[in-house]
């Protein structure tokens, strides 16, 4: 772990940061916050306190977390169980940088104490990721508090220039390259995850992390009936029921496996958060969802299919198309159109056609590493956020 102490200019002490996370559902809210908290602590030397209202969701990603403890230190981050909307830690200390994730509301007593501080904290609202163009216009816009002499800035993650970027640890590319270059590392991963060796090069390895999705049944049929072997790796979760129905078994939990025709499927245990990346690196194609796994698939530099988090009134569809526009921008017309058809079908618009999409996987693969390079030019979100906060603290 690299410890890079980053002092505030005023006191010489490390920057103290409070990060508030309310878990709405699933794992993305805490997934993003936990990753950001660790990066700020390990890569920027900040003293980070992470307030989380749902320790059970958190524990799925971080099994060493004790769900019974009100306060605990995990990997250099102080974790506070945010057990009531008004709760703000037992001793009310206000950090130099305060981040409210995804517009969760800060405890009123905390905001009042922020306003009372002589040196006002830098207050950021970390928004959800969107690839839409308007994001760059709103990124870092200030919003004055209606009652206090405080201003909050909106920090918008994004895929393009002028946005806050997305999270990427400094060591991520090196870890991926080491995995890809080491037959031993891959063999060990396969043995640990599946109990068997990696399949041969003729097999297409696919990871499947998705919400419930009606398009899965026709896709499983196409993989079963296709000419090429498919090895499907399915972390247990919301799509597992569909696999169980397809294979005619009561459940498809971790350790389950089944073969029909050219399709072999194996269910995996949900891993600690760092354990998810090697699954992406071990696969030829990754189905991902929500926000954090969507980002990880892009850093994995392999073709991926995004199951976007569905919103009321189909508000998610322009976001899906905005991501496609970025990712597909330099793809030749035929693979770009096939990618769009397949992503749309996976998100409820049209029927999935595996043969149509599969023929363009080599082009998508070639695009994937170029795209990861383009994204990297925007800079890592934690670094961008730290730089902005420090400029405000001066
Ligand atoms: O779980 P998600 O669907 O999360 C969300 C939430 O629904 C949230 O409310 C919504 O607003 C947001 O998406 C857009 O998908 P996501 O974001 O990919 O988060 C999953 C996390 O789980 C991610 O950090 C990776 C991690 N993970 C593991 O740690 N181990 C695993 O085995 C797997 C499959 C995932």
CSV table of C-alpha atoms and ligand atoms in Angstrom, one decimal:
chain,number,residue,atom,x,y,z
A,1,UNK,CA,0.0,0.0,0.0
A,2,UNK,CA,1.5,3.4,-1.0
A,3,UNK,CA,1.2,6.0,1.7
A,4,UNK,CA,1.4,9.4,0.1
A,5,UNK,CA,0.7,12.0,2.9
A,6,UNK,CA,-1.0,15.0,1.4
A,7,UNK,CA,-1.0,17.9,3.9
A,8,UNK,CA,-3.5,20.7,4.0
A,9,UNK,CA,-1.6,23.9,3.3
A,10,UNK,CA,-2.9,25.5,6.5
A,11,UNK,CA,-2.0,23.0,9.2
A,12,UNK,CA,0.5,20.6,7.7
A,13,UNK,CA,-1.7,17.7,8.9
A,14,UNK,CA,-3.1,15.2,6.4
A,15,UNK,CA,-6.4,16.2,4.8
A,16,UNK,CA,-9.3,14.8,6.7
A,17,UNK,CA,-12.2,13.7,4.6
A,18,UNK,CA,-15.7,12.5,5.6
A,19,UNK,CA,-17.6,10.5,2.9
A,20,UNK,CA,-21.3,9.8,3.4
A,21,UNK,CA,-22.9,6.9,1.6
A,22,UNK,CA,-26.6,5.9,1.8
A,23,UNK,CA,-27.2,2.5,0.1
A,24,UNK,CA,-30.2,2.8,-2.1
A,25,UNK,CA,-30.1,-0.8,-3.4
A,26,UNK,CA,-27.6,-3.4,-4.7
A,27,UNK,CA,-23.9,-2.7,-4.4
A,28,UNK,CA,-23.0,0.2,-6.6
A,29,UNK,CA,-23.5,3.0,-4.0
A,30,UNK,CA,-21.2,1.4,-1.5
A,31,UNK,CA,-19.0,-0.1,-4.3
A,32,UNK,CA,-18.1,3.3,-5.6
A,33,UNK,CA,-17.7,4.9,-2.1
A,34,UNK,CA,-15.5,2.1,-0.8
A,35,UNK,CA,-13.2,2.3,-3.8
A,36,UNK,CA,-13.0,6.1,-3.5
A,37,UNK,CA,-12.4,6.0,0.2
A,38,UNK,CA,-9.5,3.5,-0.2
A,39,UNK,CA,-8.0,5.5,-3.0
A,40,UNK,CA,-8.1,8.8,-1.1
A,41,UNK,CA,-6.5,7.0,1.9
A,42,UNK,CA,-3.9,4.9,0.1
A,43,UNK,CA,-3.0,7.0,-2.9
A,44,UNK,CA,-3.4,10.5,-1.5
A,45,UNK,CA,-2.7,10.0,2.2
A,46,UNK,CA,-6.0,11.5,3.3
A,47,UNK,CA,-7.6,10.5,6.7
A,48,UNK,CA,-10.9,9.1,5.5
A,49,UNK,CA,-14.0,8.5,7.5
A,50,UNK,CA,-16.7,6.6,5.6
A,51,UNK,CA,-20.3,6.8,6.9
A,52,UNK,CA,-22.4,3.9,5.6
A,53,UNK,CA,-26.0,3.2,6.5
A,54,UNK,CA,-26.0,-0.4,5.4
A,55,UNK,CA,-23.1,-2.5,6.7
A,56,UNK,CA,-24.6,-5.7,5.4
A,57,UNK,CA,-24.4,-4.6,1.7
A,58,UNK,CA,-20.9,-3.3,2.5
A,59,UNK,CA,-19.8,-6.6,4.0
A,60,UNK,CA,-20.6,-8.5,0.8
A,61,UNK,CA,-17.8,-6.4,-0.9
A,62,UNK,CA,-15.6,-6.3,2.2
A,63,UNK,CA,-16.0,-9.5,4.2
A,64,UNK,CA,-13.6,-8.4,7.0
A,65,UNK,CA,-16.1,-5.7,8.0
A,66,UNK,CA,-17.9,-6.4,11.3
A,67,UNK,CA,-21.5,-5.5,10.9
A,68,UNK,CA,-22.1,-5.2,14.6
A,69,UNK,CA,-19.6,-2.4,15.2
A,70,UNK,CA,-20.5,1.2,15.2
A,71,UNK,CA,-16.9,2.3,14.4
A,72,UNK,CA,-14.0,0.3,13.0
A,73,UNK,CA,-10.9,0.8,11.0
A,74,UNK,CA,-10.7,-1.2,7.7
A,75,UNK,CA,-7.7,-1.0,5.4
A,76,UNK,CA,-6.8,2.4,6.8
A,77,UNK,CA,-10.3,3.9,6.4
A,78,UNK,CA,-12.4,4.6,9.5
A,79,UNK,CA,-15.9,3.1,8.9
A,80,UNK,CA,-18.8,4.6,10.8
A,81,UNK,CA,-22.2,2.9,10.9
A,82,UNK,CA,-24.4,5.8,9.8
A,83,UNK,CA,-27.4,4.4,11.8
A,84,UNK,CA,-29.8,7.3,11.7
A,85,UNK,CA,-30.3,10.3,9.3
A,86,UNK,CA,-29.3,12.7,12.2
A,87,UNK,CA,-26.3,10.7,13.3
A,88,UNK,CA,-22.9,12.2,12.5
A,89,UNK,CA,-20.4,10.3,14.5
A,90,UNK,CA,-20.2,10.2,18.3
A,91,UNK,CA,-17.8,13.1,18.6
A,92,UNK,CA,-18.8,15.7,16.0
A,93,UNK,CA,-15.7,16.6,14.1
A,94,UNK,CA,-15.9,18.2,10.8
A,95,UNK,CA,-13.4,17.2,8.1
A,96,UNK,CA,-11.6,19.5,5.6
A,97,UNK,CA,-13.4,17.8,2.7
A,98,UNK,CA,-16.9,16.5,3.0
A,99,UNK,CA,-18.3,14.3,0.2
A,100,UNK,CA,-22.0,13.4,0.1
A,101,UNK,CA,-22.4,10.5,-2.4
A,102,UNK,CA,-25.2,10.5,-4.8
A,103,UNK,CA,-27.1,13.4,-3.2
A,104,UNK,CA,-27.6,11.6,0.1
A,105,UNK,CA,-28.6,14.2,2.7
A,106,UNK,CA,-26.0,15.2,5.3
A,107,UNK,CA,-27.2,15.2,9.0
A,108,UNK,CA,-28.5,18.7,9.7
A,109,UNK,CA,-26.3,18.9,12.9
A,110,UNK,CA,-23.3,18.1,10.7
A,111,UNK,CA,-24.2,20.9,8.2
A,112,UNK,CA,-24.7,23.4,11.0
A,113,UNK,CA,-21.2,22.4,12.4
A,114,UNK,CA,-19.7,22.8,8.9
A,115,UNK,CA,-21.1,26.4,8.8
A,116,UNK,CA,-19.7,27.1,12.3
A,117,UNK,CA,-16.2,26.1,11.3
A,118,UNK,CA,-13.8,29.1,10.8
A,119,UNK,CA,-12.2,27.5,7.8
A,120,UNK,CA,-15.1,26.2,5.8
A,121,UNK,CA,-14.8,22.6,4.5
A,122,UNK,CA,-14.8,21.8,0.8
A,123,UNK,CA,-18.2,20.3,0.3
A,124,UNK,CA,-18.8,18.0,-2.7
A,125,UNK,CA,-21.8,16.2,-4.0
A,126,UNK,CA,-20.5,13.2,-5.9
A,127,UNK,CA,-23.1,12.4,-8.6
A,128,UNK,CA,-23.9,9.2,-10.5
A,129,UNK,CA,-21.9,8.5,-13.6
A,130,UNK,CA,-23.4,9.6,-16.9
A,131,UNK,CA,-21.7,9.8,-20.4
A,132,UNK,CA,-24.1,12.5,-21.5
A,133,UNK,CA,-22.6,15.7,-22.9
A,134,UNK,CA,-24.3,18.1,-20.4
A,135,UNK,CA,-22.3,16.5,-17.6
A,136,UNK,CA,-19.1,18.5,-18.5
A,137,UNK,CA,-21.1,21.8,-18.3
A,138,UNK,CA,-22.3,21.0,-14.8
A,139,UNK,CA,-19.2,19.5,-13.4
A,140,UNK,CA,-17.7,21.5,-10.5
A,141,UNK,CA,-20.6,24.0,-10.5
A,142,UNK,CA,-21.1,25.6,-7.1
A,143,UNK,CA,-24.4,25.7,-5.3
A,144,UNK,CA,-24.7,28.1,-2.4
A,145,UNK,CA,-26.5,26.9,0.7
A,146,UNK,CA,-29.9,28.7,1.2
A,147,UNK,CA,-29.2,29.5,4.9
A,148,UNK,CA,-25.5,29.1,5.7
A,149,UNK,CA,-22.4,30.7,4.3
A,150,UNK,CA,-21.5,27.4,2.6
A,151,UNK,CA,-21.2,26.3,-1.0
A,152,UNK,CA,-21.4,22.8,-2.3
A,153,UNK,CA,-19.8,21.8,-5.6
A,154,UNK,CA,-21.3,19.1,-7.9
A,155,UNK,CA,-18.7,16.6,-8.9
A,156,UNK,CA,-19.8,14.7,-12.0
A,157,UNK,CA,-18.1,11.5,-13.0
A,158,UNK,CA,-18.0,11.1,-16.8
A,159,UNK,CA,-16.3,9.4,-19.7
A,160,UNK,CA,-15.3,12.6,-21.6
A,161,UNK,CA,-13.1,15.6,-21.3
A,162,UNK,CA,-14.2,18.3,-18.8
A,163,UNK,CA,-15.8,15.7,-16.5
A,164,UNK,CA,-14.5,14.2,-13.2
A,165,UNK,CA,-13.6,10.9,-15.0
A,166,UNK,CA,-14.1,7.6,-13.3
A,167,UNK,CA,-12.2,5.7,-10.5
A,168,UNK,CA,-9.0,3.9,-11.4
A,169,UNK,CA,-6.4,2.8,-9.0
A,170,UNK,CA,-2.8,3.6,-9.9
A,171,UNK,CA,-1.8,-0.1,-9.9
A,172,UNK,CA,-4.8,-1.4,-11.9
A,173,UNK,CA,-3.2,-1.7,-15.3
A,174,UNK,CA,-0.1,-3.3,-13.9
A,175,UNK,CA,-2.2,-5.9,-12.0
A,176,UNK,CA,-4.2,-6.7,-15.1
A,177,UNK,CA,-1.1,-7.0,-17.3
A,178,UNK,CA,0.6,-9.3,-14.8
A,179,UNK,CA,-2.5,-11.5,-14.8
A,180,UNK,CA,-2.8,-11.6,-18.6
A,181,UNK,CA,0.9,-12.4,-19.0
A,182,UNK,CA,1.1,-15.1,-16.4
A,183,UNK,CA,-0.3,-18.5,-17.4
A,184,UNK,CA,0.2,-19.5,-13.7
A,185,UNK,CA,-1.9,-16.7,-12.4
A,186,UNK,CA,-4.7,-17.5,-14.8
A,187,UNK,CA,-4.5,-21.2,-14.0
A,188,UNK,CA,-4.6,-20.5,-10.3
A,189,UNK,CA,-7.6,-18.2,-10.7
A,190,UNK,CA,-9.6,-20.8,-12.7
A,191,UNK,CA,-8.8,-23.5,-10.2
A,192,UNK,CA,-9.9,-21.3,-7.2
A,193,UNK,CA,-13.0,-19.9,-8.9
A,194,UNK,CA,-14.3,-23.0,-10.8
A,195,UNK,CA,-12.3,-26.0,-9.5
A,196,UNK,CA,-11.1,-26.7,-13.0
A,197,UNK,CA,-8.4,-25.6,-15.5
A,198,UNK,CA,-9.0,-22.7,-17.9
A,199,UNK,CA,-10.9,-23.8,-21.1
A,200,UNK,CA,-9.0,-24.0,-24.4
A,201,UNK,CA,-8.7,-21.1,-26.9
A,202,UNK,CA,-11.7,-22.4,-29.0
A,203,UNK,CA,-14.0,-21.5,-26.1
A,204,UNK,CA,-15.6,-18.1,-25.6
A,205,UNK,CA,-15.5,-17.2,-21.9
A,206,UNK,CA,-18.3,-14.9,-20.8
A,207,UNK,CA,-19.0,-13.4,-17.4
A,208,UNK,CA,-22.5,-12.5,-16.6
A,209,UNK,CA,-23.4,-9.9,-13.9
A,210,UNK,CA,-26.8,-8.5,-14.6
A,211,UNK,CA,-30.2,-7.6,-13.2
A,212,UNK,CA,-33.2,-9.9,-14.0
A,213,UNK,CA,-33.4,-9.7,-17.8
A,214,UNK,CA,-35.9,-11.3,-20.2
A,215,UNK,CA,-33.3,-11.4,-22.9
A,216,UNK,CA,-31.3,-14.0,-21.0
A,217,UNK,CA,-33.6,-16.9,-22.0
A,218,UNK,CA,-33.2,-16.5,-25.8
A,219,UNK,CA,-29.5,-15.8,-25.4
A,220,UNK,CA,-28.9,-19.0,-23.4
A,221,UNK,CA,-30.7,-20.9,-26.1
A,222,UNK,CA,-28.5,-19.3,-28.8
A,223,UNK,CA,-25.3,-20.2,-26.8
A,224,UNK,CA,-26.6,-23.8,-26.3
A,225,UNK,CA,-27.4,-24.2,-30.0
A,226,UNK,CA,-24.4,-22.3,-31.4
A,227,UNK,CA,-21.4,-23.9,-33.1
A,228,UNK,CA,-18.8,-22.6,-30.7
A,229,UNK,CA,-18.3,-23.6,-27.0
A,230,UNK,CA,-19.3,-20.9,-24.5
A,231,UNK,CA,-18.1,-21.1,-20.9
A,232,UNK,CA,-20.5,-18.8,-18.9
A,233,UNK,CA,-19.3,-17.6,-15.4
A,234,UNK,CA,-22.2,-16.3,-13.3
A,235,UNK,CA,-21.6,-14.6,-10.0
A,236,UNK,CA,-24.6,-15.5,-7.9
A,237,UNK,CA,-27.2,-12.8,-7.7
A,238,UNK,CA,-30.3,-11.4,-9.4
A,239,UNK,CA,-29.9,-13.3,-12.7
A,240,UNK,CA,-29.3,-16.7,-11.0
A,241,UNK,CA,-33.0,-17.5,-11.0
A,242,UNK,CA,-33.2,-17.3,-14.8
A,243,UNK,CA,-30.2,-19.7,-15.1
A,244,UNK,CA,-32.0,-22.2,-12.7
A,245,UNK,CA,-35.2,-22.0,-14.8
A,246,UNK,CA,-33.2,-22.6,-18.0
A,247,UNK,CA,-31.4,-25.6,-16.7
A,248,UNK,CA,-34.5,-26.9,-14.9
A,249,UNK,CA,-32.9,-26.9,-11.4
A,250,UNK,CA,-34.2,-25.4,-8.2
A,251,UNK,CA,-31.4,-22.9,-7.8
A,252,UNK,CA,-28.2,-21.8,-9.5
A,253,UNK,CA,-26.1,-20.7,-6.5
A,254,UNK,CA,-22.3,-20.7,-6.1
A,255,UNK,CA,-20.8,-24.0,-7.2
A,256,UNK,CA,-23.7,-25.0,-9.4
A,257,UNK,CA,-22.8,-26.0,-13.0
A,258,UNK,CA,-24.7,-27.3,-16.0
A,259,UNK,CA,-24.1,-28.1,-19.6
A,260,UNK,CA,-26.5,-28.0,-22.5
A,261,UNK,CA,-25.2,-28.3,-26.1
A,262,UNK,CA,-22.3,-25.8,-26.6
A,263,UNK,CA,-23.1,-24.0,-23.4
A,264,UNK,CA,-21.4,-24.7,-20.1
A,265,UNK,CA,-22.4,-22.5,-17.2
A,266,UNK,CA,-20.9,-22.2,-13.8
A,267,UNK,CA,-22.1,-20.2,-10.8
A,268,UNK,CA,-19.5,-18.3,-8.8
A,269,UNK,CA,-19.5,-17.0,-5.2
A,270,UNK,CA,-19.8,-13.2,-4.9
A,271,UNK,CA,-16.2,-12.2,-4.2
A,272,UNK,CA,-14.6,-9.5,-2.1
A,273,UNK,CA,-14.5,-6.3,-4.3
A,274,UNK,CA,-10.9,-6.7,-5.5
A,275,UNK,CA,-11.7,-10.3,-6.6
A,276,UNK,CA,-14.1,-9.1,-9.2
A,277,UNK,CA,-11.5,-7.6,-11.6
A,278,UNK,CA,-9.7,-11.0,-12.3
A,279,UNK,CA,-13.1,-12.4,-13.4
A,280,UNK,CA,-13.3,-9.6,-16.0
A,281,UNK,CA,-9.7,-10.3,-17.1
A,282,UNK,CA,-10.3,-14.0,-17.3
A,283,UNK,CA,-13.3,-13.5,-19.7
A,284,UNK,CA,-13.5,-12.7,-23.4
A,285,UNK,CA,-16.7,-10.8,-23.0
A,286,UNK,CA,-18.2,-9.3,-19.8
A,287,UNK,CA,-21.8,-8.5,-19.1
A,288,UNK,CA,-21.9,-5.8,-16.4
A,289,UNK,CA,-24.4,-3.6,-14.8
A,290,UNK,CA,-25.1,-0.4,-12.7
A,291,UNK,CA,-22.1,1.8,-12.4
A,292,UNK,CA,-19.0,0.3,-10.8
A,293,UNK,CA,-18.8,-2.9,-12.7
A,294,UNK,CA,-19.5,-0.9,-15.9
A,295,UNK,CA,-16.4,1.1,-15.2
A,296,UNK,CA,-14.3,-1.9,-14.3
A,297,UNK,CA,-15.2,-3.6,-17.6
A,298,UNK,CA,-13.8,-0.7,-19.5
A,299,UNK,CA,-10.5,-0.8,-17.6
A,300,UNK,CA,-10.4,-4.5,-18.3
A,301,UNK,CA,-10.0,-3.5,-22.0
A,302,UNK,CA,-12.3,-6.3,-23.3
A,303,UNK,CA,-15.6,-6.1,-25.0
A,304,UNK,CA,-18.6,-5.7,-22.7
A,305,UNK,CA,-22.3,-5.5,-22.6
A,306,UNK,CA,-23.9,-3.0,-20.2
A,307,UNK,CA,-27.2,-3.7,-18.3
A,308,UNK,CA,-27.9,-0.1,-17.3
A,309,UNK,CA,-29.7,0.6,-14.0
A,310,UNK,CA,-33.3,1.0,-15.1
A,311,UNK,CA,-35.0,4.3,-14.3
A,312,UNK,CA,-38.6,5.5,-14.4
A,313,UNK,CA,-39.8,6.8,-17.8
A,314,UNK,CA,-36.9,5.1,-19.5
A,315,UNK,CA,-34.6,8.0,-18.4
A,316,UNK,CA,-31.7,5.5,-18.6
A,317,UNK,CA,-32.0,5.0,-22.3
A,318,UNK,CA,-30.3,8.3,-23.4
A,319,UNK,CA,-27.5,7.5,-20.9
A,320,UNK,CA,-27.1,4.1,-22.6
A,321,UNK,CA,-26.9,5.8,-26.0
A,322,UNK,CA,-24.4,8.4,-24.7
A,323,UNK,CA,-22.1,5.6,-23.5
A,324,UNK,CA,-22.4,3.8,-26.8
A,325,UNK,CA,-21.6,7.0,-28.7
A,326,UNK,CA,-18.3,7.4,-26.7
A,327,UNK,CA,-17.3,3.8,-26.8
A,328,UNK,CA,-18.4,3.1,-30.3
A,329,UNK,CA,-17.0,6.4,-31.7
A,330,UNK,CA,-14.1,4.9,-33.6
A,331,UNK,CA,-15.6,1.5,-34.4
A,332,UNK,CA,-16.2,0.8,-38.1
A,333,UNK,CA,-19.9,1.0,-39.0
A,334,UNK,CA,-20.8,-2.7,-39.0
A,335,UNK,CA,-19.4,-3.5,-35.6
A,336,UNK,CA,-20.7,-0.2,-34.2
A,337,UNK,CA,-24.2,-1.0,-35.4
A,338,UNK,CA,-24.0,-4.6,-34.1
A,339,UNK,CA,-22.8,-3.4,-30.7
A,340,UNK,CA,-25.7,-0.9,-30.5
A,341,UNK,CA,-28.3,-3.6,-31.5
A,342,UNK,CA,-27.0,-6.0,-28.9
A,343,UNK,CA,-26.8,-3.4,-26.1
A,344,UNK,CA,-30.3,-2.2,-27.0
A,345,UNK,CA,-31.6,-5.8,-27.0
A,346,UNK,CA,-30.0,-6.5,-23.6
A,347,UNK,CA,-31.8,-3.4,-22.3
A,348,UNK,CA,-35.2,-4.2,-23.5
A,349,UNK,CA,-35.2,-2.9,-27.1
A,350,UNK,CA,-35.3,-5.7,-29.6
A,351,UNK,CA,-34.2,-9.4,-29.4
A,352,UNK,CA,-30.6,-10.4,-28.9
A,353,UNK,CA,-28.8,-11.9,-31.9
A,354,UNK,CA,-25.6,-13.6,-30.6
A,355,UNK,CA,-24.4,-14.7,-34.1
A,356,UNK,CA,-24.7,-11.1,-35.4
A,357,UNK,CA,-22.8,-9.7,-32.4
A,358,UNK,CA,-20.2,-12.4,-32.0
A,359,UNK,CA,-18.8,-11.9,-35.5
A,360,UNK,CA,-17.8,-8.4,-34.4
A,361,UNK,CA,-16.1,-9.3,-31.1
A,362,UNK,CA,-12.6,-9.0,-32.6
A,363,UNK,CA,-13.3,-5.5,-33.7
A,364,UNK,CA,-14.9,-4.7,-30.3
A,365,UNK,CA,-11.8,-6.1,-28.6
A,366,UNK,CA,-9.5,-4.0,-30.7
A,367,UNK,CA,-11.6,-0.9,-29.8
A,368,UNK,CA,-11.6,-1.8,-26.1
A,369,UNK,CA,-8.0,-1.1,-25.4
A,370,UNK,CA,-8.1,2.1,-27.4
A,371,UNK,CA,-11.1,3.2,-25.5
A,372,UNK,CA,-9.4,2.5,-22.1
A,373,UNK,CA,-6.6,4.7,-23.2
A,374,UNK,CA,-9.0,7.5,-24.2
A,375,UNK,CA,-10.7,7.3,-20.8
A,376,UNK,CA,-7.4,7.4,-19.0
A,377,UNK,CA,-6.7,10.8,-20.5
A,378,UNK,CA,-9.6,12.3,-18.5
A,379,UNK,CA,-7.7,11.3,-15.4
A,380,UNK,CA,-8.8,9.2,-12.4
A,381,UNK,CA,-11.7,10.4,-10.4
A,382,UNK,CA,-10.0,10.2,-7.0
A,383,UNK,CA,-7.0,12.2,-8.4
A,384,UNK,CA,-9.3,14.8,-10.0
A,385,UNK,CA,-11.3,15.1,-6.9
A,386,UNK,CA,-8.2,15.5,-4.6
A,387,UNK,CA,-6.7,18.1,-6.9
A,388,UNK,CA,-9.9,20.2,-6.9
A,389,UNK,CA,-10.3,19.9,-3.2
A,390,UNK,CA,-6.8,21.0,-2.6
A,391,UNK,CA,-7.2,23.9,-4.9
A,392,UNK,CA,-10.2,25.0,-2.8
A,393,UNK,CA,-8.3,24.5,0.5
A,394,UNK,CA,-5.5,26.8,-0.4
B,1,LIG,O1,-24.9,-3.5,-7.8
B,1,LIG,P1,-25.2,-2.6,-8.8
B,1,LIG,O2,-26.4,-2.8,-9.7
B,1,LIG,O3,-25.3,-1.2,-8.2
B,1,LIG,C1,-26.0,0.0,-8.5
B,1,LIG,C2,-27.0,0.3,-7.5
B,1,LIG,O4,-28.2,-0.4,-7.9
B,1,LIG,C3,-27.2,1.7,-7.3
B,1,LIG,O5,-28.3,2.0,-6.5
B,1,LIG,C4,-27.4,2.3,-8.7
B,1,LIG,O6,-27.6,3.6,-8.6
B,1,LIG,C5,-26.1,2.1,-9.4
B,1,LIG,O7,-25.9,0.7,-9.6
B,1,LIG,C6,-26.0,2.8,-10.7
B,1,LIG,O8,-24.0,-2.5,-9.9
B,1,LIG,P2,-22.5,-1.9,-9.7
B,1,LIG,O9,-22.5,-0.4,-9.7
B,1,LIG,O10,-21.7,-2.6,-10.8
B,1,LIG,O11,-21.9,-2.4,-8.3
B,1,LIG,C7,-21.6,-3.8,-8.1
B,1,LIG,C8,-20.4,-3.8,-7.2
B,1,LIG,O12,-20.2,-5.2,-6.7
B,1,LIG,C9,-19.1,-3.4,-7.8
B,1,LIG,O13,-18.3,-2.6,-6.9
B,1,LIG,C10,-18.4,-4.7,-8.1
B,1,LIG,C11,-18.9,-5.5,-6.9
B,1,LIG,N1,-18.8,-7.0,-7.0
B,1,LIG,C12,-18.0,-7.7,-6.1
B,1,LIG,O14,-17.4,-7.0,-5.2
B,1,LIG,N2,-17.9,-9.0,-6.2
B,1,LIG,C13,-18.6,-9.7,-7.1
B,1,LIG,O15,-18.5,-11.0,-7.1
B,1,LIG,C14,-19.4,-9.0,-8.1
B,1,LIG,C15,-20.1,-9.8,-9.2
B,1,LIG,C16,-19.4,-7.6,-8.0
